[in-house]
Amino acid sequence: MAAEAMQTCYEGNSVTDFQVFQEQSGEREAILQCFHNILPGEFKIIGAGKSSLDVLGVGSGGGELDVQILALLQSTFPAVLITADVVEGSSELTDNFKALVAKTTNLQKIPFAWHFMTNDDYVTEVKAKGDLKTFDFIHMIHMIYFVDNLDDTIKFYHSLLKNNGRLMIIVAEANSGSDILWKTLKKELCVDDIKDFRSSGWVIDSLKSQGLKYEEHAIPITFDISECFNPSSQTGEHLLSFFTAKDHFYQSFTPEIRAGMLDLLRNKCSTEKDGRVFFNINASCIIVHA
């Protein structure tokens, strides 16, 4: 995500595209199920013997997943003070997050620190201050695509982990439909904010090269994208714009390129059943140890 001066985050049309994707895909629900399966056990390890717990969300968007993480942590350690730092560059989504906090009673017990800036600006600012706040749990959910340097980013956030801390990275699964789409169309798609579409394979290679301990958990997700093949469907255009990180899919590509993308989506990235097209957007939840 990024600050307004460097528009690499969700604002305006891209917020709408993102919201339509969330409504249609069921991705958030699949990730929440993963949280409920994995995080309570991890939190017991992270928080053992500690009187306070500090959480950092990087690229937190509207906060819908952050609040679930914090609620799980509160339920695991109801008597422990929890603080939350949030790094997010979208003004619209940051306002959504703050509104969510304001209407959620349990969250009002948590002191929030808002860092309205890009990930790279946050890294630069923290390094310049030299007074590093460390964290028990850091999460980066579908934001690793936007960083300048993958290895340096992982190394930096890993360095902020406290004893027994965890870094959670959620990213598109290697060889998922999303990964195939962006790898195949790298020339057309990796031209703006996303210079390389980093799937779980990239992240795991980086972790291995740095000698870091991790576990990977699959998050299987497929959803019906048949509307994408109806040129008059607004839902379809919002989804296509989100998939390609363009504000307006039909205005952003020539008819020939659009046709090639749609063919790839249907035949290489998806499966068909009963005349409907189901896009594979499998994700990986990678838990990195301090």
Tab-separated table of C-alpha atoms in Angstrom:
chain	number	residue	atom	x	y	z
A	1	MET	CA	0.000	0.000	0.000
A	2	ALA	CA	1.144	3.561	-0.368
A	3	ALA	CA	0.603	7.180	0.543
A	4	GLU	CA	-1.441	9.546	-1.589
A	5	ALA	CA	1.687	11.151	-3.046
A	6	MET	CA	2.617	7.753	-4.473
A	7	GLN	CA	-0.676	6.241	-5.541
A	8	THR	CA	0.130	2.582	-5.080
A	9	CYS	CA	-2.774	1.845	-2.765
A	10	TYR	CA	-6.531	1.587	-2.970
A	11	GLU	CA	-8.301	4.917	-3.516
A	12	GLY	CA	-11.375	5.834	-5.526
A	13	ASN	CA	-12.211	3.294	-8.244
A	14	SER	CA	-9.759	0.731	-6.927
A	15	VAL	CA	-11.551	0.707	-3.549
A	16	THR	CA	-14.789	-0.148	-5.340
A	17	ASP	CA	-13.048	-2.889	-7.350
A	18	PHE	CA	-11.597	-4.312	-4.132
A	19	GLN	CA	-14.955	-4.222	-2.352
A	20	VAL	CA	-16.720	-5.991	-5.239
A	21	PHE	CA	-13.989	-8.645	-5.183
A	22	GLN	CA	-14.455	-9.152	-1.438
A	23	GLU	CA	-18.231	-9.433	-1.810
A	24	GLN	CA	-18.003	-11.966	-4.639
A	25	SER	CA	-14.977	-14.089	-3.775
A	26	GLY	CA	-15.450	-15.350	-0.221
A	27	GLU	CA	-11.735	-14.748	0.285
A	28	ARG	CA	-12.150	-12.961	3.600
A	29	GLU	CA	-14.181	-15.832	5.021
A	30	ALA	CA	-11.565	-18.366	3.901
A	31	ILE	CA	-8.784	-16.348	5.531
A	32	LEU	CA	-10.807	-16.004	8.746
A	33	GLN	CA	-11.260	-19.771	8.864
A	34	CYS	CA	-7.486	-20.113	8.547
A	35	PHE	CA	-7.049	-17.661	11.425
A	36	HIS	CA	-9.366	-19.632	13.679
A	37	ASN	CA	-7.536	-22.858	12.851
A	38	ILE	CA	-4.001	-21.563	13.306
A	39	LEU	CA	-3.734	-18.400	15.363
A	40	PRO	CA	-5.008	-19.472	18.815
A	41	GLY	CA	-2.170	-22.005	19.093
A	42	GLU	CA	0.382	-19.525	17.802
A	43	PHE	CA	-0.863	-16.834	20.168
A	44	LYS	CA	-0.419	-19.094	23.200
A	45	ILE	CA	3.250	-19.464	22.264
A	46	ILE	CA	3.691	-15.776	21.466
A	47	GLY	CA	2.090	-14.506	24.675
A	48	ALA	CA	3.329	-17.029	27.228
A	49	GLY	CA	4.472	-15.161	30.351
A	50	LYS	CA	4.089	-11.685	28.825
A	51	SER	CA	2.256	-8.802	30.505
A	52	SER	CA	1.643	-6.906	27.256
A	53	LEU	CA	1.420	-7.769	23.567
A	54	ASP	CA	2.194	-5.477	20.639
A	55	VAL	CA	0.734	-6.084	17.171
A	56	LEU	CA	1.702	-4.488	13.849
A	57	GLY	CA	-0.452	-4.652	10.724
A	58	VAL	CA	1.248	-3.674	7.458
A	59	GLY	CA	-1.112	-2.804	4.610
A	60	SER	CA	-4.168	-3.323	6.792
A	61	GLY	CA	-6.730	-1.831	4.422
A	62	GLY	CA	-10.134	-1.304	6.011
A	63	GLY	CA	-9.181	-3.379	9.039
A	64	GLU	CA	-11.767	-6.129	8.654
A	65	LEU	CA	-9.153	-8.849	9.137
A	66	ASP	CA	-7.116	-6.902	11.698
A	67	VAL	CA	-10.060	-6.650	14.057
A	68	GLN	CA	-10.567	-10.413	13.888
A	69	ILE	CA	-6.896	-10.988	14.695
A	70	LEU	CA	-7.098	-8.622	17.661
A	71	ALA	CA	-10.333	-10.242	18.891
A	72	LEU	CA	-8.682	-13.672	18.782
A	73	LEU	CA	-5.703	-12.323	20.687
A	74	GLN	CA	-7.970	-10.719	23.281
A	75	SER	CA	-9.893	-13.952	23.763
A	76	THR	CA	-6.630	-15.864	24.243
A	77	PHE	CA	-5.240	-13.306	26.748
A	78	PRO	CA	-8.229	-11.371	28.181
A	79	ALA	CA	-6.194	-9.765	30.982
A	80	VAL	CA	-3.165	-8.705	28.916
A	81	LEU	CA	-2.677	-5.178	27.531
A	82	ILE	CA	-2.631	-5.215	23.719
A	83	THR	CA	-1.419	-2.377	21.499
A	84	ALA	CA	-1.908	-2.117	17.739
A	85	ASP	CA	0.153	-0.229	15.157
A	86	VAL	CA	-1.288	0.107	11.658
A	87	VAL	CA	0.625	0.949	8.464
A	88	GLU	CA	-1.732	1.841	5.604
A	89	GLY	CA	-1.467	4.337	2.763
A	90	SER	CA	-5.096	4.507	1.617
A	91	SER	CA	-6.934	7.411	3.260
A	92	GLU	CA	-10.309	5.900	2.373
A	93	LEU	CA	-9.513	2.496	3.847
A	94	THR	CA	-7.834	4.022	6.920
A	95	ASP	CA	-11.023	5.993	7.601
A	96	ASN	CA	-13.010	2.754	7.241
A	97	PHE	CA	-10.707	1.058	9.755
A	98	LYS	CA	-11.058	3.910	12.266
A	99	ALA	CA	-14.849	3.790	11.911
A	100	LEU	CA	-14.771	0.054	12.550
A	101	VAL	CA	-12.722	0.585	15.719
A	102	ALA	CA	-15.107	3.308	16.910
A	103	LYS	CA	-18.119	0.980	16.794
A	104	THR	CA	-16.429	-2.136	18.233
A	105	THR	CA	-16.461	-2.085	22.032
A	106	ASN	CA	-13.574	-4.465	22.658
A	107	LEU	CA	-11.291	-2.583	20.274
A	108	GLN	CA	-11.750	0.618	22.255
A	109	LYS	CA	-9.610	-0.949	24.983
A	110	ILE	CA	-6.676	-1.139	22.563
A	111	PRO	CA	-4.404	1.885	21.963
A	112	PHE	CA	-3.963	2.302	18.186
A	113	ALA	CA	-1.052	4.059	16.483
A	114	TRP	CA	-1.871	5.016	12.875
A	115	HIS	CA	0.970	5.273	10.361
A	116	PHE	CA	-0.590	6.762	7.226
A	117	MET	CA	2.179	6.028	4.742
A	118	THR	CA	3.645	3.476	2.361
A	119	ASN	CA	5.399	0.412	3.662
A	120	ASP	CA	8.682	1.679	2.233
A	121	ASP	CA	8.202	5.090	3.877
A	122	TYR	CA	7.471	3.392	7.195
A	123	VAL	CA	10.670	1.349	6.933
A	124	THR	CA	12.656	4.495	6.109
A	125	GLU	CA	11.103	6.444	8.992
A	126	VAL	CA	11.699	3.707	11.555
A	127	LYS	CA	15.313	3.263	10.493
A	128	ALA	CA	15.886	7.027	10.607
A	129	LYS	CA	14.541	7.274	14.156
A	130	GLY	CA	16.756	4.415	15.279
A	131	ASP	CA	14.391	3.740	18.191
A	132	LEU	CA	12.796	0.524	16.990
A	133	LYS	CA	9.473	-0.508	18.514
A	134	THR	CA	9.346	-4.286	18.511
A	135	PHE	CA	6.286	-6.488	18.183
A	136	ASP	CA	4.962	-9.861	19.265
A	137	PHE	CA	2.902	-10.365	16.104
A	138	ILE	CA	3.292	-8.722	12.698
A	139	HIS	CA	0.957	-9.477	9.803
A	140	MET	CA	1.215	-8.637	6.108
A	141	ILE	CA	-1.907	-9.729	4.233
A	142	HIS	CA	-1.759	-9.523	0.422
A	143	MET	CA	0.626	-6.566	0.514
A	144	ILE	CA	3.990	-8.149	-0.279
A	145	TYR	CA	3.339	-7.488	-3.985
A	146	PHE	CA	3.797	-3.745	-3.425
A	147	VAL	CA	7.194	-3.634	-1.690
A	148	ASP	CA	10.347	-2.545	-3.497
A	149	ASN	CA	12.629	-5.307	-2.204
A	150	LEU	CA	11.188	-8.584	-0.928
A	151	ASP	CA	14.293	-9.856	0.893
A	152	ASP	CA	14.954	-6.550	2.629
A	153	THR	CA	11.301	-6.189	3.645
A	154	ILE	CA	11.165	-9.633	5.245
A	155	LYS	CA	14.513	-9.072	6.947
A	156	PHE	CA	13.382	-5.711	8.353
A	157	TYR	CA	10.078	-6.920	9.799
A	158	HIS	CA	11.645	-10.096	11.125
A	159	SER	CA	14.144	-7.886	12.986
A	160	LEU	CA	11.210	-6.194	14.770
A	161	LEU	CA	9.950	-9.425	16.326
A	162	LYS	CA	10.175	-9.910	20.079
A	163	ASN	CA	11.088	-13.191	21.731
A	164	ASN	CA	8.759	-15.947	20.470
A	165	GLY	CA	7.184	-13.454	18.054
A	166	ARG	CA	5.636	-14.370	14.725
A	167	LEU	CA	5.467	-12.719	11.299
A	168	MET	CA	2.423	-13.805	9.270
A	169	ILE	CA	2.506	-13.315	5.504
A	170	ILE	CA	-0.552	-14.108	3.399
A	171	VAL	CA	0.116	-14.193	-0.317
A	172	ALA	CA	-1.163	-15.813	-3.509
A	173	GLU	CA	-0.212	-19.486	-3.661
A	174	ALA	CA	2.442	-20.484	-6.190
A	175	ASN	CA	0.778	-21.733	-9.393
A	176	SER	CA	-2.638	-20.454	-8.349
A	177	GLY	CA	-4.741	-18.811	-11.019
A	178	SER	CA	-3.614	-15.378	-9.811
A	179	ASP	CA	0.032	-16.416	-10.062
A	180	ILE	CA	-0.431	-17.868	-13.564
A	181	LEU	CA	-2.253	-14.729	-14.753
A	182	TRP	CA	0.468	-12.349	-13.590
A	183	LYS	CA	3.411	-14.542	-14.602
A	184	THR	CA	2.009	-15.095	-18.085
A	185	LEU	CA	1.087	-11.441	-18.602
A	186	LYS	CA	4.054	-9.901	-16.817
A	187	LYS	CA	4.776	-7.546	-19.727
A	188	GLU	CA	1.242	-6.140	-19.705
A	189	LEU	CA	0.555	-6.144	-15.951
A	190	CYS	CA	3.841	-5.480	-14.121
A	191	VAL	CA	4.118	-1.902	-15.319
A	192	ASP	CA	2.652	0.264	-12.542
A	193	ASP	CA	2.559	-0.342	-8.794
A	194	ILE	CA	3.336	-4.053	-8.958
A	195	LYS	CA	6.701	-4.621	-10.613
A	196	ASP	CA	6.813	-8.344	-9.766
A	197	PHE	CA	3.866	-10.490	-8.719
A	198	ARG	CA	5.358	-12.397	-5.794
A	199	SER	CA	3.557	-15.615	-4.988
A	200	SER	CA	4.287	-17.912	-2.052
A	201	GLY	CA	7.203	-19.468	-3.943
A	202	TRP	CA	9.063	-16.139	-3.936
A	203	VAL	CA	8.429	-15.655	-0.217
A	204	ILE	CA	9.565	-19.159	0.733
A	205	ASP	CA	12.709	-18.835	-1.378
A	206	SER	CA	13.491	-15.619	0.502
A	207	LEU	CA	12.866	-17.224	3.889
A	208	LYS	CA	15.081	-20.168	3.016
A	209	SER	CA	17.870	-17.904	1.776
A	210	GLN	CA	17.770	-16.062	5.110
A	211	GLY	CA	17.690	-19.260	7.142
A	212	LEU	CA	14.357	-18.409	8.792
A	213	LYS	CA	12.044	-20.994	10.331
A	214	TYR	CA	8.495	-21.021	8.973
A	215	GLU	CA	5.372	-23.077	8.376
A	216	GLU	CA	3.095	-22.786	5.358
A	217	HIS	CA	-0.672	-23.329	5.523
A	218	ALA	CA	-2.868	-23.585	2.432
A	219	ILE	CA	-5.979	-21.417	2.063
A	220	PRO	CA	-8.026	-22.955	-0.792
A	221	ILE	CA	-10.326	-20.452	-2.514
A	222	THR	CA	-12.192	-20.632	-5.808
A	223	PHE	CA	-15.103	-18.469	-6.871
A	224	ASP	CA	-17.453	-17.915	-9.785
A	225	ILE	CA	-16.139	-15.297	-12.234
A	226	SER	CA	-18.596	-16.015	-15.055
A	227	GLU	CA	-19.628	-12.333	-14.993
A	228	CYS	CA	-16.142	-11.453	-16.259
A	229	PHE	CA	-17.073	-12.881	-19.648
A	230	ASN	CA	-20.149	-10.660	-19.991
A	231	PRO	CA	-18.916	-7.317	-21.424
A	232	SER	CA	-22.023	-5.505	-20.161
A	233	SER	CA	-21.585	-6.688	-16.538
A	234	GLN	CA	-20.400	-3.999	-14.119
A	235	THR	CA	-19.526	-6.694	-11.590
A	236	GLY	CA	-17.431	-8.420	-14.222
A	237	GLU	CA	-15.543	-5.253	-15.079
A	238	HIS	CA	-14.855	-4.487	-11.395
A	239	LEU	CA	-13.456	-7.997	-10.950
A	240	LEU	CA	-11.302	-7.773	-14.073
A	241	SER	CA	-10.017	-4.372	-12.966
A	242	PHE	CA	-9.125	-5.813	-9.569
A	243	PHE	CA	-7.425	-8.900	-11.049
A	244	THR	CA	-5.242	-6.739	-13.306
A	245	ALA	CA	-4.736	-3.811	-10.867
A	246	LYS	CA	-6.179	-1.343	-13.371
A	247	ASP	CA	-8.873	1.239	-12.616
A	248	HIS	CA	-10.785	0.461	-15.822
A	249	PHE	CA	-10.123	-2.899	-17.456
A	250	TYR	CA	-11.818	-2.153	-20.775
A	251	GLN	CA	-10.058	1.204	-21.162
A	252	SER	CA	-6.646	-0.070	-20.101
A	253	PHE	CA	-5.999	-2.730	-22.742
A	254	THR	CA	-6.477	-3.172	-26.483
A	255	PRO	CA	-9.203	-5.569	-27.646
A	256	GLU	CA	-6.530	-8.108	-28.609
A	257	ILE	CA	-4.876	-8.039	-25.186
A	258	ARG	CA	-8.248	-8.184	-23.435
A	259	ALA	CA	-9.220	-11.240	-25.481
A	260	GLY	CA	-5.953	-12.948	-24.579
A	261	MET	CA	-6.442	-12.193	-20.891
A	262	LEU	CA	-9.979	-13.534	-20.878
A	263	ASP	CA	-8.869	-16.690	-22.694
A	264	LEU	CA	-6.095	-17.184	-20.131
A	265	LEU	CA	-8.484	-16.592	-17.224
A	266	ARG	CA	-10.958	-19.135	-18.554
A	267	ASN	CA	-8.608	-21.861	-19.753
A	268	LYS	CA	-5.470	-21.698	-17.580
A	269	CYS	CA	-6.491	-19.999	-14.326
A	270	SER	CA	-9.931	-21.480	-13.757
A	271	THR	CA	-12.088	-24.571	-14.016
A	272	GLU	CA	-15.518	-24.840	-15.598
A	273	LYS	CA	-18.504	-26.585	-14.076
A	274	ASP	CA	-22.093	-26.554	-15.324
A	275	GLY	CA	-21.264	-23.708	-17.676
A	276	ARG	CA	-19.811	-21.528	-14.905
A	277	VAL	CA	-16.172	-20.429	-14.610
A	278	PHE	CA	-14.438	-20.767	-11.213
A	279	PHE	CA	-11.191	-18.828	-10.705
A	280	ASN	CA	-8.496	-20.397	-8.516
A	281	ILE	CA	-7.282	-17.729	-6.082
A	282	ASN	CA	-5.697	-20.100	-3.574
A	283	ALA	CA	-3.552	-18.336	-0.987
A	284	SER	CA	-0.797	-19.348	1.421
A	285	CYS	CA	-0.536	-18.340	5.060
A	286	ILE	CA	3.137	-18.369	6.011
A	287	ILE	CA	4.031	-18.119	9.707
A	288	VAL	CA	7.638	-17.029	10.275
A	289	HIS	CA	9.285	-17.556	13.675
A	290	ALA	CA	11.378	-14.944	15.477
